GROMACS .gro file of C-alpha atoms in nm:
model
  273
    1MET     CA    1   0.000   0.000   0.000
    2TYR     CA    2   0.138   0.335  -0.098
    3ALA     CA    3   0.044   0.665   0.063
    4GLN     CA    4   0.003   0.952  -0.178
    5ARG     CA    5   0.140   1.284  -0.058
    6THR     CA    6  -0.045   1.593  -0.167
    7CYS     CA    7   0.161   1.900  -0.250
    8ILE     CA    8   0.016   2.246  -0.284
    9TYR     CA    9   0.201   2.486  -0.510
   10THR     CA   10   0.226   2.844  -0.397
   11VAL     CA   11   0.317   3.116  -0.646
   12TYR     CA   12   0.526   3.406  -0.524
   13TYR     CA   13   0.574   3.714  -0.743
   14VAL     CA   14   0.907   3.893  -0.727
   15ILE     CA   15   0.940   4.235  -0.890
   16ILE     CA   16   1.285   4.326  -1.021
   17ILE     CA   17   1.350   4.686  -1.122
   18ASP     CA   18   1.620   4.725  -1.384
   19PHE     CA   19   1.722   5.094  -1.376
   20SER     CA   20   1.951   5.069  -1.676
   21PHE     CA   21   1.657   4.995  -1.904
   22ILE     CA   22   1.390   5.144  -1.672
   23ARG     CA   23   1.166   4.843  -1.682
   24VAL     CA   24   1.004   4.608  -1.437
   25LYS     CA   25   1.035   4.232  -1.458
   26THR     CA   26   0.799   3.995  -1.282
   27ILE     CA   27   0.930   3.648  -1.203
   28GLU     CA   28   0.703   3.368  -1.089
   29ILE     CA   29   0.860   3.143  -0.827
   30ILE     CA   30   0.664   2.823  -0.775
   31MET     CA   31   0.728   2.646  -0.448
   32ALA     CA   32   0.583   2.313  -0.344
   33THR     CA   33   0.465   2.272   0.013
   34PRO     CA   34   0.350   1.946   0.175
   35TRP     CA   35   0.053   2.112   0.345
   36PRO     CA   36  -0.303   2.074   0.211
   37GLU     CA   37  -0.485   2.383   0.097
   38ASN     CA   38  -0.655   2.547   0.393
   39ASN     CA   39  -1.015   2.629   0.300
   40PRO     CA   40  -1.216   2.583   0.619
   41GLU     CA   41  -1.593   2.602   0.610
   42THR     CA   42  -1.735   2.935   0.715
   43LEU     CA   43  -1.937   2.971   1.035
   44GLU     CA   44  -2.244   3.026   0.820
   45ASP     CA   45  -2.184   2.700   0.631
   46LEU     CA   46  -2.141   2.507   0.955
   47CYS     CA   47  -2.458   2.654   1.102
   48LEU     CA   48  -2.659   2.569   0.789
   49LYS     CA   49  -2.525   2.213   0.792
   50VAL     CA   50  -2.635   2.169   1.152
   51ALA     CA   51  -2.975   2.317   1.067
   52ALA     CA   52  -3.012   2.074   0.775
   53GLN     CA   53  -2.939   1.785   1.009
   54ASN     CA   54  -3.193   1.907   1.266
   55ILE     CA   55  -3.499   2.016   1.069
   56ASP     CA   56  -3.725   1.986   1.373
   57ALA     CA   57  -3.537   2.276   1.533
   58PHE     CA   58  -3.691   2.533   1.295
   59ALA     CA   59  -3.984   2.350   1.131
   60PHE     CA   60  -4.265   2.124   1.243
   61LYS     CA   61  -4.410   1.827   1.057
   62SER     CA   62  -4.784   1.783   1.016
   63SER     CA   63  -4.972   1.454   1.036
   64GLU     CA   64  -4.973   1.451   0.653
   65GLY     CA   65  -4.592   1.460   0.653
   66LEU     CA   66  -4.563   1.822   0.536
   67TYR     CA   67  -4.310   2.060   0.689
   68SER     CA   68  -4.381   2.423   0.780
   69LEU     CA   69  -4.155   2.685   0.934
   70LYS     CA   70  -4.212   2.758   1.300
   71ASP     CA   71  -4.363   3.092   1.402
   72GLY     CA   72  -4.123   3.384   1.377
   73ILE     CA   73  -3.887   3.215   1.130
   74SER     CA   74  -3.844   3.362   0.783
   75LEU     CA   75  -3.608   3.268   0.498
   76LEU     CA   76  -3.677   3.556   0.264
   77HIS     CA   77  -3.310   3.644   0.216
   78PRO     CA   78  -3.236   3.474  -0.120
   79SER     CA   79  -2.872   3.393  -0.045
   80LEU     CA   80  -2.951   3.237   0.294
   81CYS     CA   81  -3.247   3.044   0.155
   82ASP     CA   82  -3.044   2.908  -0.137
   83LYS     CA   83  -2.761   2.796   0.093
   84LEU     CA   84  -3.001   2.624   0.332
   85PHE     CA   85  -3.166   2.448   0.037
   86GLN     CA   86  -2.826   2.323  -0.084
   87SER     CA   87  -2.728   2.205   0.266
   88MET     CA   88  -3.054   2.012   0.303
   89TYR     CA   89  -3.005   1.866  -0.044
   90GLU     CA   90  -2.660   1.736   0.058
   91GLU     CA   91  -2.760   1.611   0.403
   92ASN     CA   92  -3.082   1.435   0.296
   93PRO     CA   93  -3.005   1.246  -0.028
   94LYS     CA   94  -3.294   0.997  -0.005
   95ASP     CA   95  -3.576   1.173   0.180
   96LEU     CA   96  -3.724   1.473  -0.004
   97THR     CA   97  -4.004   1.554   0.241
   98TRP     CA   98  -3.797   1.857   0.351
   99LEU     CA   99  -3.885   2.022   0.020
  100THR     CA  100  -4.226   2.112   0.163
  101ILE     CA  101  -4.054   2.370   0.386
  102PHE     CA  102  -4.036   2.587   0.075
  103ARG     CA  103  -4.406   2.568  -0.011
  104ASP     CA  104  -4.480   2.904   0.148
  105THR     CA  105  -4.334   3.172  -0.080
  106SER     CA  106  -4.425   3.442   0.173
  107LEU     CA  107  -4.161   3.302   0.411
  108THR     CA  108  -3.906   3.150   0.171
  109ARG     CA  109  -3.747   3.270  -0.150
  110LEU     CA  110  -3.534   3.055  -0.379
  111ASN     CA  111  -3.322   3.175  -0.669
  112LYS     CA  112  -3.098   2.872  -0.722
  113VAL     CA  113  -3.225   2.513  -0.711
  114ASN     CA  114  -3.015   2.199  -0.762
  115LEU     CA  115  -3.210   1.870  -0.753
  116SER     CA  116  -2.980   1.660  -0.972
  117TRP     CA  117  -2.985   1.284  -0.910
  118ARG     CA  118  -3.312   1.311  -0.715
  119SER     CA  119  -3.649   1.161  -0.803
  120VAL     CA  120  -3.853   1.483  -0.802
  121SER     CA  121  -4.230   1.453  -0.821
  122VAL     CA  122  -4.439   1.690  -1.031
  123PRO     CA  123  -4.621   1.832  -0.723
  124ASP     CA  124  -4.288   1.907  -0.552
  125LEU     CA  125  -4.150   2.077  -0.861
  126THR     CA  126  -4.476   2.271  -0.900
  127PHE     CA  127  -4.454   2.454  -0.569
  128LEU     CA  128  -4.079   2.507  -0.608
  129CYS     CA  129  -4.141   2.680  -0.939
  130LYS     CA  130  -4.360   2.933  -0.761
  131HIS     CA  131  -4.031   3.090  -0.652
  132PRO     CA  132  -3.843   3.333  -0.882
  133ILE     CA  133  -3.585   3.067  -0.971
  134ARG     CA  134  -3.298   3.188  -1.185
  135GLU     CA  135  -3.083   2.872  -1.195
  136LEU     CA  136  -3.232   2.521  -1.212
  137ASP     CA  137  -3.047   2.188  -1.231
  138LEU     CA  138  -3.264   1.880  -1.296
  139SER     CA  139  -2.996   1.643  -1.423
  140HIS     CA  140  -3.070   1.270  -1.394
  141CYS     CA  141  -3.420   1.331  -1.256
  142ASN     CA  142  -3.618   1.111  -1.500
  143LEU     CA  143  -3.821   1.403  -1.630
  144ASN     CA  144  -4.142   1.362  -1.824
  145GLU     CA  145  -4.396   1.576  -2.006
  146GLU     CA  146  -4.553   1.711  -1.686
  147HIS     CA  147  -4.217   1.823  -1.548
  148LEU     CA  148  -4.152   2.028  -1.859
  149LYS     CA  149  -4.489   2.198  -1.831
  150VAL     CA  150  -4.400   2.305  -1.478
  151ILE     CA  151  -4.059   2.439  -1.585
  152ASN     CA  152  -4.233   2.663  -1.835
  153GLU     CA  153  -4.432   2.819  -1.551
  154LEU     CA  154  -4.111   2.993  -1.443
  155GLY     CA  155  -4.165   3.225  -1.738
  156GLY     CA  156  -3.919   3.510  -1.755
  157THR     CA  157  -3.722   3.448  -1.433
  158LEU     CA  158  -3.524   3.140  -1.544
  159LEU     CA  159  -3.174   3.222  -1.673
  160SER     CA  160  -2.997   2.884  -1.650
  161LEU     CA  161  -3.136   2.532  -1.706
  162ILE     CA  162  -2.928   2.214  -1.681
  163ILE     CA  163  -3.068   1.874  -1.779
  164GLU     CA  164  -2.810   1.600  -1.810
  165ASP     CA  165  -2.925   1.253  -1.914
  166ALA     CA  166  -3.208   1.406  -2.117
  167TYR     CA  167  -3.275   1.090  -2.320
  168ASP     CA  168  -3.636   1.062  -2.196
  169LEU     CA  169  -3.716   1.408  -2.331
  170THR     CA  170  -3.710   1.275  -2.687
  171GLN     CA  171  -3.866   0.934  -2.653
  172HIS     CA  172  -4.235   1.015  -2.626
  173GLY     CA  173  -4.281   1.293  -2.878
  174PHE     CA  174  -4.399   1.549  -2.625
  175CYS     CA  175  -4.111   1.794  -2.667
  176VAL     CA  176  -4.263   1.934  -2.983
  177ASP     CA  177  -4.574   2.064  -2.810
  178PHE     CA  178  -4.406   2.145  -2.479
  179VAL     CA  179  -4.095   2.335  -2.574
  180PHE     CA  180  -3.901   2.555  -2.333
  181GLN     CA  181  -4.103   2.875  -2.301
  182CYS     CA  182  -3.837   3.066  -2.110
  183PRO     CA  183  -3.777   3.386  -2.308
  184ASN     CA  184  -3.490   3.513  -2.089
  185LEU     CA  185  -3.295   3.187  -2.072
  186ARG     CA  186  -2.922   3.251  -2.114
  187LYS     CA  187  -2.770   2.909  -2.044
  188LEU     CA  188  -2.908   2.572  -2.157
  189VAL     CA  189  -2.738   2.237  -2.098
  190ILE     CA  190  -2.897   1.927  -2.254
  191ARG     CA  191  -2.679   1.617  -2.255
  192ASP     CA  192  -2.713   1.253  -2.358
  193ALA     CA  193  -3.019   1.297  -2.577
  194TYR     CA  194  -3.113   1.163  -2.919
  195TYR     CA  195  -3.240   1.424  -3.164
  196GLU     CA  196  -3.161   1.281  -3.504
  197ASP     CA  197  -3.480   1.122  -3.639
  198PHE     CA  198  -3.767   1.280  -3.447
  199ARG     CA  199  -3.975   1.539  -3.630
  200SER     CA  200  -4.212   1.805  -3.504
  201GLY     CA  201  -4.471   1.812  -3.780
  202GLY     CA  202  -4.644   2.113  -3.635
  203LEU     CA  203  -4.436   2.369  -3.451
  204ASP     CA  204  -4.318   2.658  -3.662
  205ALA     CA  205  -3.940   2.652  -3.657
  206PRO     CA  206  -3.835   2.847  -3.969
  207GLY     CA  207  -3.624   2.643  -4.206
  208ASP     CA  208  -3.613   2.335  -3.986
  209HIS     CA  209  -3.860   2.100  -3.820
  210SER     CA  210  -3.647   1.881  -3.594
  211VAL     CA  211  -3.743   1.845  -3.230
  212LEU     CA  212  -3.432   2.018  -3.096
  213ALA     CA  213  -3.468   2.310  -3.335
  214ALA     CA  214  -3.828   2.347  -3.219
  215MET     CA  215  -3.711   2.349  -2.857
  216LEU     CA  216  -3.447   2.613  -2.925
  217CYS     CA  217  -3.662   2.835  -3.146
  218PRO     CA  218  -3.822   3.042  -2.863
  219LEU     CA  219  -3.489   3.093  -2.683
  220LYS     CA  220  -3.388   3.415  -2.853
  221THR     CA  221  -3.149   3.537  -2.579
  222LEU     CA  222  -2.950   3.214  -2.536
  223THR     CA  223  -2.575   3.280  -2.499
  224TYR     CA  224  -2.448   2.938  -2.379
  225LEU     CA  225  -2.555   2.605  -2.526
  226ASP     CA  226  -2.420   2.264  -2.425
  227LEU     CA  227  -2.531   1.959  -2.628
  228SER     CA  228  -2.257   1.724  -2.508
  229CYS     CA  229  -2.297   1.355  -2.594
  230CYS     CA  230  -2.616   1.410  -2.795
  231VAL     CA  231  -2.698   1.252  -3.129
  232VAL     CA  232  -2.798   1.533  -3.363
  233SER     CA  233  -2.856   1.593  -3.732
  234ILE     CA  234  -2.695   1.848  -3.961
  235GLU     CA  235  -3.025   2.040  -3.963
  236ILE     CA  236  -2.980   2.119  -3.596
  237ILE     CA  237  -2.637   2.271  -3.662
  238GLU     CA  238  -2.795   2.483  -3.935
  239SER     CA  239  -3.058   2.613  -3.693
  240LEU     CA  240  -2.785   2.743  -3.459
  241GLU     CA  241  -2.695   3.009  -3.717
  242LYS     CA  242  -3.024   3.181  -3.632
  243MET     CA  243  -2.926   3.229  -3.266
  244GLU     CA  244  -2.805   3.588  -3.273
  245HIS     CA  245  -2.666   3.600  -2.917
  246LEU     CA  246  -2.493   3.260  -2.894
  247LEU     CA  247  -2.140   3.306  -2.757
  248SER     CA  248  -2.043   2.959  -2.635
  249LEU     CA  249  -2.125   2.621  -2.789
  250ASP     CA  250  -2.018   2.286  -2.640
  251LEU     CA  251  -2.051   1.986  -2.873
  252SER     CA  252  -1.821   1.748  -2.685
  253GLY     CA  253  -1.890   1.387  -2.774
  254VAL     CA  254  -2.168   1.479  -3.017
  255HIS     CA  255  -2.246   1.227  -3.291
  256ILE     CA  256  -2.311   1.380  -3.633
  257GLU     CA  257  -2.295   1.166  -3.945
  258THR     CA  258  -2.182   1.448  -4.172
  259MET     CA  259  -1.913   1.595  -3.949
  260GLU     CA  260  -1.733   1.790  -4.223
  261ASP     CA  261  -2.052   1.970  -4.323
  262ALA     CA  262  -2.126   2.037  -3.957
  263LEU     CA  263  -1.784   2.198  -3.904
  264ARG     CA  264  -1.834   2.426  -4.202
  265LYS     CA  265  -2.170   2.538  -4.069
  266ILE     CA  266  -2.036   2.593  -3.717
  267CYS     CA  267  -1.773   2.825  -3.862
  268LYS     CA  268  -2.055   3.038  -4.003
  269ILE     CA  269  -2.186   3.117  -3.654
  270LYS     CA  270  -2.017   3.455  -3.627
  271THR     CA  271  -2.130   3.530  -3.270
  272LEU     CA  272  -1.923   3.250  -3.113
  273ARG     CA  273  -1.630   3.360  -2.899
   0.00000   0.00000   0.00000
């Protein structure tokens, strides 16, 4: 058995002034130290972790199994509410009954929600989407048609949506009629989905009628798009030219039969940085 020693590299900057040429040289000196990086948890983080482990201290549970905040307790500060949500997400990986704490939007306010790798029910997602959520991660959540309807209820507040393992979104034909109606969405991540052979046959996506193009058509302000590990057609690449604000495009692991044509069309997207 071998023990691995972790070294942290510290960079020191030394400024040398050369008066003969009146110039300043900066030299980077990299030194290895055997000590681990010291990033202790803040007092706030520790308090929220303890709170997440002791829900009964600030909330009571009804006979129906629903949680409510105790009298005098409010979580209207978005940053505090988001951090408590994340702590409870990490401390309670199997039991999601704690989600009901956030039913009352007059006492709680969420801006950032991460429920990846959790089996989220439609009713739970429904009351969560009553909050002005700006960032939503539903990766590996086995989403269906009803989940997508609820996401669209966020309307203009949603700025970032992440759905990894989105294979189910293309297997029942519902995506055509229930596209993302989030007009202010800036970042969209859809991974591990199959978009090659499905057709809309109804939604008006100018110049293209593939499912993915139909989904992207309403997203006029999108700046970041990640389609990693998806199977897509050349028509989808063509539709990206119509996205006037697209700055970043991630096609890692994407399968396209006509790769050379796809590369030529990607090069025509002049907004990419």
